[in-house]
Amino acid sequence: MTNRRKVALVTGAARGIGESVALVLAGRGFDVAVNDWNADGAEQTAEKIRQLGPKAIAVPGDVADSEIADDAVAKTVAQLGGLDVLVNNAGISGMSAITEMTDEQWHKMLSIHLYGTFYFCRAATPELIKNKHSKIINVSSIYGQTGEANFTHYSAAKAGILGFTKALAKELAPHLTNVNAIAPGWILTPLQQDVGLTQQQIDDLAEQVPFKYWAEADEVGYLVAFLASDEANFVTGQVYVINGGKPIVGI
């Protein structure tokens, strides 16, 4: 490997968890490629990273398009010199009763979360395995473990990411490539507005968390930064829950 900074590619990084992950990694010395469907938002995050010192590029596009994944990885390698860490974070939210859910809602949710994770992992793997202990970190959710009423499409997509992560970890272990997932609980991001939660609802839900508050997105970034570091070289195939101690239970 040439003498360069380590390089990370983060999807869905124009705002929320993805933006925080990209900025935390930049603060730890990574050059970062920023993906998001929002091209202006991706460039804004990239500019924030440049102001911190590392290099950054925007590689915008919809993760549900396999050609976007191929192009993002190619541009990352060409412009930043390689690829050491892939963070699959891009996602959407949305509520719907099963009897009212449309085909389009179901397909869109799985395409962005599960298909997007697959497309970027497939595109990135040939580059990642060139480097000892490169990292893949997939963002799932506690709903991928517990399920949630009116979130069947979201829960299914996030559960799929967990199974995919564990299988890929075994597949890439001979190449010394680490593959892990994180399962955030209630994190303060713009997604709460996307699903229409009021401040009172957010406060009420916080009462179910032992710490009695929702985490900030940076706290997820710190966990990702650990999993992206050499300190996590012997960690693979794992799911890290970050939810303030709320028990992982179903019904």
CSV table of C-alpha atoms in Angstrom, one decimal:
chain,number,residue,atom,x,y,z
A,1,MET,CA,0.0,0.0,0.0
A,2,THR,CA,1.3,3.5,-0.9
A,3,ASN,CA,2.0,6.0,1.8
A,4,ARG,CA,-1.4,7.7,2.0
A,5,ARG,CA,-4.2,8.3,4.5
A,6,LYS,CA,-6.7,5.5,4.9
A,7,VAL,CA,-9.8,6.1,2.7
A,8,ALA,CA,-13.4,5.6,3.7
A,9,LEU,CA,-16.5,5.6,1.5
A,10,VAL,CA,-19.7,6.5,3.4
A,11,THR,CA,-23.2,6.2,1.8
A,12,GLY,CA,-26.1,8.4,2.8
A,13,ALA,CA,-23.7,11.0,4.2
A,14,ALA,CA,-25.4,14.3,3.4
A,15,ARG,CA,-27.1,14.5,6.8
A,16,GLY,CA,-27.9,12.6,10.0
A,17,ILE,CA,-25.9,9.5,11.0
A,18,GLY,CA,-24.0,9.3,7.7
A,19,GLU,CA,-22.8,12.9,7.9
A,20,SER,CA,-21.7,12.4,11.5
A,21,VAL,CA,-19.8,9.2,10.5
A,22,ALA,CA,-18.0,10.9,7.7
A,23,LEU,CA,-17.0,13.8,9.9
A,24,VAL,CA,-15.8,11.6,12.7
A,25,LEU,CA,-13.8,9.5,10.4
A,26,ALA,CA,-12.2,12.6,8.9
A,27,GLY,CA,-11.4,13.7,12.4
A,28,ARG,CA,-9.5,10.4,12.9
A,29,GLY,CA,-7.5,11.1,9.7
A,30,PHE,CA,-9.4,9.4,7.0
A,31,ASP,CA,-9.9,10.8,3.5
A,32,VAL,CA,-13.6,10.3,2.7
A,33,ALA,CA,-15.8,9.8,-0.3
A,34,VAL,CA,-19.3,11.0,0.4
A,35,ASN,CA,-22.2,9.4,-1.2
A,36,ASP,CA,-25.8,10.6,-1.1
A,37,TRP,CA,-28.7,10.9,-3.5
A,38,ASN,CA,-28.7,14.6,-2.7
A,39,ALA,CA,-25.7,15.8,-4.7
A,40,ASP,CA,-25.6,19.2,-3.1
A,41,GLY,CA,-25.8,17.7,0.4
A,42,ALA,CA,-23.0,15.3,-0.4
A,43,GLU,CA,-20.8,18.1,-1.6
A,44,GLN,CA,-21.5,20.2,1.5
A,45,THR,CA,-20.4,17.3,3.7
A,46,ALA,CA,-17.3,16.9,1.6
A,47,GLU,CA,-16.5,20.6,2.0
A,48,LYS,CA,-16.8,20.3,5.8
A,49,ILE,CA,-14.3,17.4,5.7
A,50,ARG,CA,-11.9,19.5,3.6
A,51,GLN,CA,-12.0,22.2,6.2
A,52,LEU,CA,-10.9,19.7,8.7
A,53,GLY,CA,-7.8,18.8,6.6
A,54,PRO,CA,-8.4,15.5,4.9
A,55,LYS,CA,-9.3,15.1,1.3
A,56,ALA,CA,-12.9,14.5,0.4
A,57,ILE,CA,-14.9,14.0,-2.8
A,58,ALA,CA,-18.6,13.7,-3.4
A,59,VAL,CA,-19.8,10.6,-5.3
A,60,PRO,CA,-23.6,11.3,-5.4
A,61,GLY,CA,-26.3,8.9,-6.6
A,62,ASP,CA,-29.0,6.5,-5.6
A,63,VAL,CA,-27.5,3.4,-3.8
A,64,ALA,CA,-30.4,1.3,-5.2
A,65,ASP,CA,-28.6,1.6,-8.6
A,66,SER,CA,-25.8,-0.9,-9.0
A,67,GLU,CA,-24.1,1.3,-11.6
A,68,ILE,CA,-23.9,4.1,-9.0
A,69,ALA,CA,-22.1,1.7,-6.6
A,70,ASP,CA,-19.6,0.7,-9.2
A,71,ASP,CA,-19.0,4.3,-10.2
A,72,ALA,CA,-18.6,5.5,-6.6
A,73,VAL,CA,-16.0,2.9,-5.8
A,74,ALA,CA,-14.1,3.6,-9.1
A,75,LYS,CA,-14.0,7.4,-8.4
A,76,THR,CA,-13.0,6.8,-4.8
A,77,VAL,CA,-10.0,4.7,-5.8
A,78,ALA,CA,-9.0,6.9,-8.7
A,79,GLN,CA,-9.2,10.2,-6.8
A,80,LEU,CA,-8.3,9.2,-3.2
A,81,GLY,CA,-5.9,6.4,-4.0
A,82,GLY,CA,-7.6,3.4,-2.6
A,83,LEU,CA,-10.3,2.1,-0.3
A,84,ASP,CA,-9.9,0.8,3.2
A,85,VAL,CA,-13.4,1.3,4.8
A,86,LEU,CA,-16.9,1.0,3.4
A,87,VAL,CA,-19.8,2.3,5.6
A,88,ASN,CA,-23.2,1.3,4.2
A,89,ASN,CA,-25.5,3.8,5.9
A,90,ALA,CA,-27.9,5.1,3.3
A,91,GLY,CA,-31.5,4.6,4.2
A,92,ILE,CA,-35.0,5.9,4.4
A,93,SER,CA,-37.8,5.5,6.8
A,94,GLY,CA,-41.6,5.3,6.6
A,95,MET,CA,-44.6,3.9,8.4
A,96,SER,CA,-47.4,1.9,6.8
A,97,ALA,CA,-49.9,-0.8,7.9
A,98,ILE,CA,-49.3,-4.0,6.0
A,99,THR,CA,-52.8,-3.8,4.4
A,100,GLU,CA,-52.1,-0.3,3.1
A,101,MET,CA,-48.5,-0.9,2.0
A,102,THR,CA,-47.9,-0.6,-1.8
A,103,ASP,CA,-45.6,-2.6,-3.9
A,104,GLU,CA,-43.6,0.6,-4.5
A,105,GLN,CA,-43.2,1.2,-0.8
A,106,TRP,CA,-42.0,-2.3,-0.2
A,107,HIS,CA,-39.6,-2.4,-3.1
A,108,LYS,CA,-38.1,1.0,-2.4
A,109,MET,CA,-37.4,0.2,1.2
A,110,LEU,CA,-35.6,-3.0,0.4
A,111,SER,CA,-33.9,-1.6,-2.7
A,112,ILE,CA,-32.2,1.3,-0.7
A,113,HIS,CA,-31.4,-0.6,2.5
A,114,LEU,CA,-30.7,-4.2,1.4
A,115,TYR,CA,-29.9,-4.0,-2.3
A,116,GLY,CA,-27.8,-0.9,-1.8
A,117,THR,CA,-25.7,-2.6,0.9
A,118,PHE,CA,-25.2,-5.5,-1.5
A,119,TYR,CA,-24.3,-3.4,-4.5
A,120,PHE,CA,-21.7,-1.3,-2.6
A,121,CYS,CA,-20.2,-4.4,-0.9
A,122,ARG,CA,-19.9,-6.2,-4.3
A,123,ALA,CA,-18.3,-3.2,-5.9
A,124,ALA,CA,-15.9,-2.5,-3.1
A,125,THR,CA,-14.8,-6.0,-2.2
A,126,PRO,CA,-12.1,-6.3,-4.9
A,127,GLU,CA,-10.5,-3.1,-3.6
A,128,LEU,CA,-10.9,-3.8,0.1
A,129,ILE,CA,-9.3,-7.2,0.0
A,130,LYS,CA,-6.1,-5.6,-1.4
A,131,ASN,CA,-5.5,-4.2,2.1
A,132,LYS,CA,-5.0,-6.2,5.3
A,133,HIS,CA,-7.9,-5.7,7.7
A,134,SER,CA,-10.0,-3.4,5.6
A,135,LYS,CA,-13.4,-2.9,7.0
A,136,ILE,CA,-17.1,-3.0,6.0
A,137,ILE,CA,-19.6,-1.6,8.5
A,138,ASN,CA,-23.3,-2.0,7.7
A,139,VAL,CA,-25.9,0.2,9.4
A,140,SER,CA,-28.9,-1.9,10.5
A,141,SER,CA,-31.4,-1.1,13.3
A,142,ILE,CA,-32.8,-2.5,16.5
A,143,TYR,CA,-36.0,-3.0,14.4
A,144,GLY,CA,-34.0,-5.6,12.4
A,145,GLN,CA,-33.8,-7.6,15.6
A,146,THR,CA,-37.1,-6.9,17.2
A,147,GLY,CA,-39.4,-5.9,14.4
A,148,GLU,CA,-41.9,-3.0,14.8
A,149,ALA,CA,-45.6,-2.7,14.0
A,150,ASN,CA,-46.2,-0.6,10.9
A,151,PHE,CA,-42.5,-0.9,9.9
A,152,THR,CA,-42.6,-4.4,8.4
A,153,HIS,CA,-40.8,-3.3,5.2
A,154,TYR,CA,-38.1,-1.4,7.3
A,155,SER,CA,-37.7,-4.2,9.8
A,156,ALA,CA,-37.4,-6.8,7.0
A,157,ALA,CA,-34.7,-4.7,5.2
A,158,LYS,CA,-32.7,-4.2,8.4
A,159,ALA,CA,-33.0,-7.8,9.4
A,160,GLY,CA,-31.7,-8.8,5.9
A,161,ILE,CA,-28.6,-6.6,6.5
A,162,LEU,CA,-27.8,-8.5,9.6
A,163,GLY,CA,-27.9,-11.9,7.9
A,164,PHE,CA,-26.0,-10.5,4.9
A,165,THR,CA,-23.3,-9.1,7.3
A,166,LYS,CA,-22.7,-12.4,9.1
A,167,ALA,CA,-22.5,-14.3,5.9
A,168,LEU,CA,-20.2,-11.9,4.2
A,169,ALA,CA,-17.9,-11.8,7.3
A,170,LYS,CA,-17.3,-15.5,6.9
A,171,GLU,CA,-16.8,-15.2,3.1
A,172,LEU,CA,-14.2,-12.4,3.5
A,173,ALA,CA,-12.4,-13.7,6.6
A,174,PRO,CA,-9.8,-15.5,4.5
A,175,HIS,CA,-8.9,-12.2,3.0
A,176,LEU,CA,-8.6,-10.6,6.5
A,177,THR,CA,-11.4,-8.2,5.7
A,178,ASN,CA,-13.6,-7.4,8.7
A,179,VAL,CA,-17.4,-7.1,8.2
A,180,ASN,CA,-19.6,-5.9,11.1
A,181,ALA,CA,-23.0,-4.3,11.6
A,182,ILE,CA,-24.3,-1.7,14.0
A,183,ALA,CA,-27.9,-1.6,15.2
A,184,PRO,CA,-28.8,1.9,16.4
A,185,GLY,CA,-31.8,2.5,18.6
A,186,TRP,CA,-33.4,6.0,18.8
A,187,ILE,CA,-30.9,8.5,17.4
A,188,LEU,CA,-31.8,12.1,16.8
A,189,THR,CA,-31.6,12.6,13.1
A,190,PRO,CA,-33.9,14.2,10.4
A,191,LEU,CA,-35.6,10.8,10.0
A,192,GLN,CA,-37.8,11.6,13.0
A,193,GLN,CA,-39.2,14.5,11.0
A,194,ASP,CA,-39.5,12.3,7.9
A,195,VAL,CA,-41.9,9.9,9.8
A,196,GLY,CA,-43.8,12.8,11.4
A,197,LEU,CA,-42.9,12.3,15.1
A,198,THR,CA,-43.7,15.3,17.2
A,199,GLN,CA,-41.4,16.6,20.0
A,200,GLN,CA,-43.9,15.2,22.6
A,201,GLN,CA,-43.7,11.7,20.9
A,202,ILE,CA,-39.9,11.9,20.9
A,203,ASP,CA,-39.9,12.8,24.6
A,204,ASP,CA,-42.4,10.0,25.4
A,205,LEU,CA,-40.3,7.4,23.6
A,206,ALA,CA,-37.2,8.6,25.5
A,207,GLU,CA,-38.8,7.5,28.7
A,208,GLN,CA,-38.5,3.9,27.5
A,209,VAL,CA,-34.7,4.2,27.3
A,210,PRO,CA,-32.8,3.6,30.6
A,211,PHE,CA,-30.7,6.7,29.9
A,212,LYS,CA,-33.9,8.7,29.3
A,213,TYR,CA,-32.7,10.4,26.1
A,214,TRP,CA,-32.1,9.9,22.4
A,215,ALA,CA,-28.5,9.6,21.3
A,216,GLU,CA,-26.9,12.2,19.0
A,217,ALA,CA,-25.7,11.0,15.6
A,218,ASP,CA,-22.0,11.6,16.6
A,219,GLU,CA,-22.3,8.8,19.1
A,220,VAL,CA,-22.9,6.4,16.3
A,221,GLY,CA,-20.0,7.9,14.5
A,222,TYR,CA,-17.7,7.1,17.4
A,223,LEU,CA,-18.7,3.4,17.3
A,224,VAL,CA,-18.2,3.3,13.5
A,225,ALA,CA,-14.7,4.9,14.0
A,226,PHE,CA,-13.8,2.1,16.5
A,227,LEU,CA,-14.9,-0.6,14.1
A,228,ALA,CA,-13.0,1.1,11.3
A,229,SER,CA,-9.8,1.3,13.3
A,230,ASP,CA,-6.9,-1.2,13.8
A,231,GLU,CA,-8.2,-1.7,17.4
A,232,ALA,CA,-11.0,-3.8,15.9
A,233,ASN,CA,-8.9,-6.0,13.7
A,234,PHE,CA,-10.0,-9.2,15.5
A,235,VAL,CA,-13.7,-8.2,15.4
A,236,THR,CA,-15.8,-9.6,12.6
A,237,GLY,CA,-19.3,-10.9,12.0
A,238,GLN,CA,-20.7,-9.0,15.0
A,239,VAL,CA,-23.7,-6.8,15.6
A,240,TYR,CA,-23.2,-3.8,17.9
A,241,VAL,CA,-26.3,-2.4,19.5
A,242,ILE,CA,-26.3,1.3,20.4
A,243,ASN,CA,-29.5,2.1,22.1
A,244,GLY,CA,-28.9,3.4,25.6
A,245,GLY,CA,-29.6,0.1,27.3
A,246,LYS,CA,-33.2,-0.5,26.0
A,247,PRO,CA,-33.7,-4.3,26.2
A,248,ILE,CA,-33.7,-6.2,22.8
A,249,VAL,CA,-37.0,-8.0,23.1
A,250,GLY,CA,-39.8,-8.7,20.7
A,251,ILE,CA,-43.5,-8.9,21.8
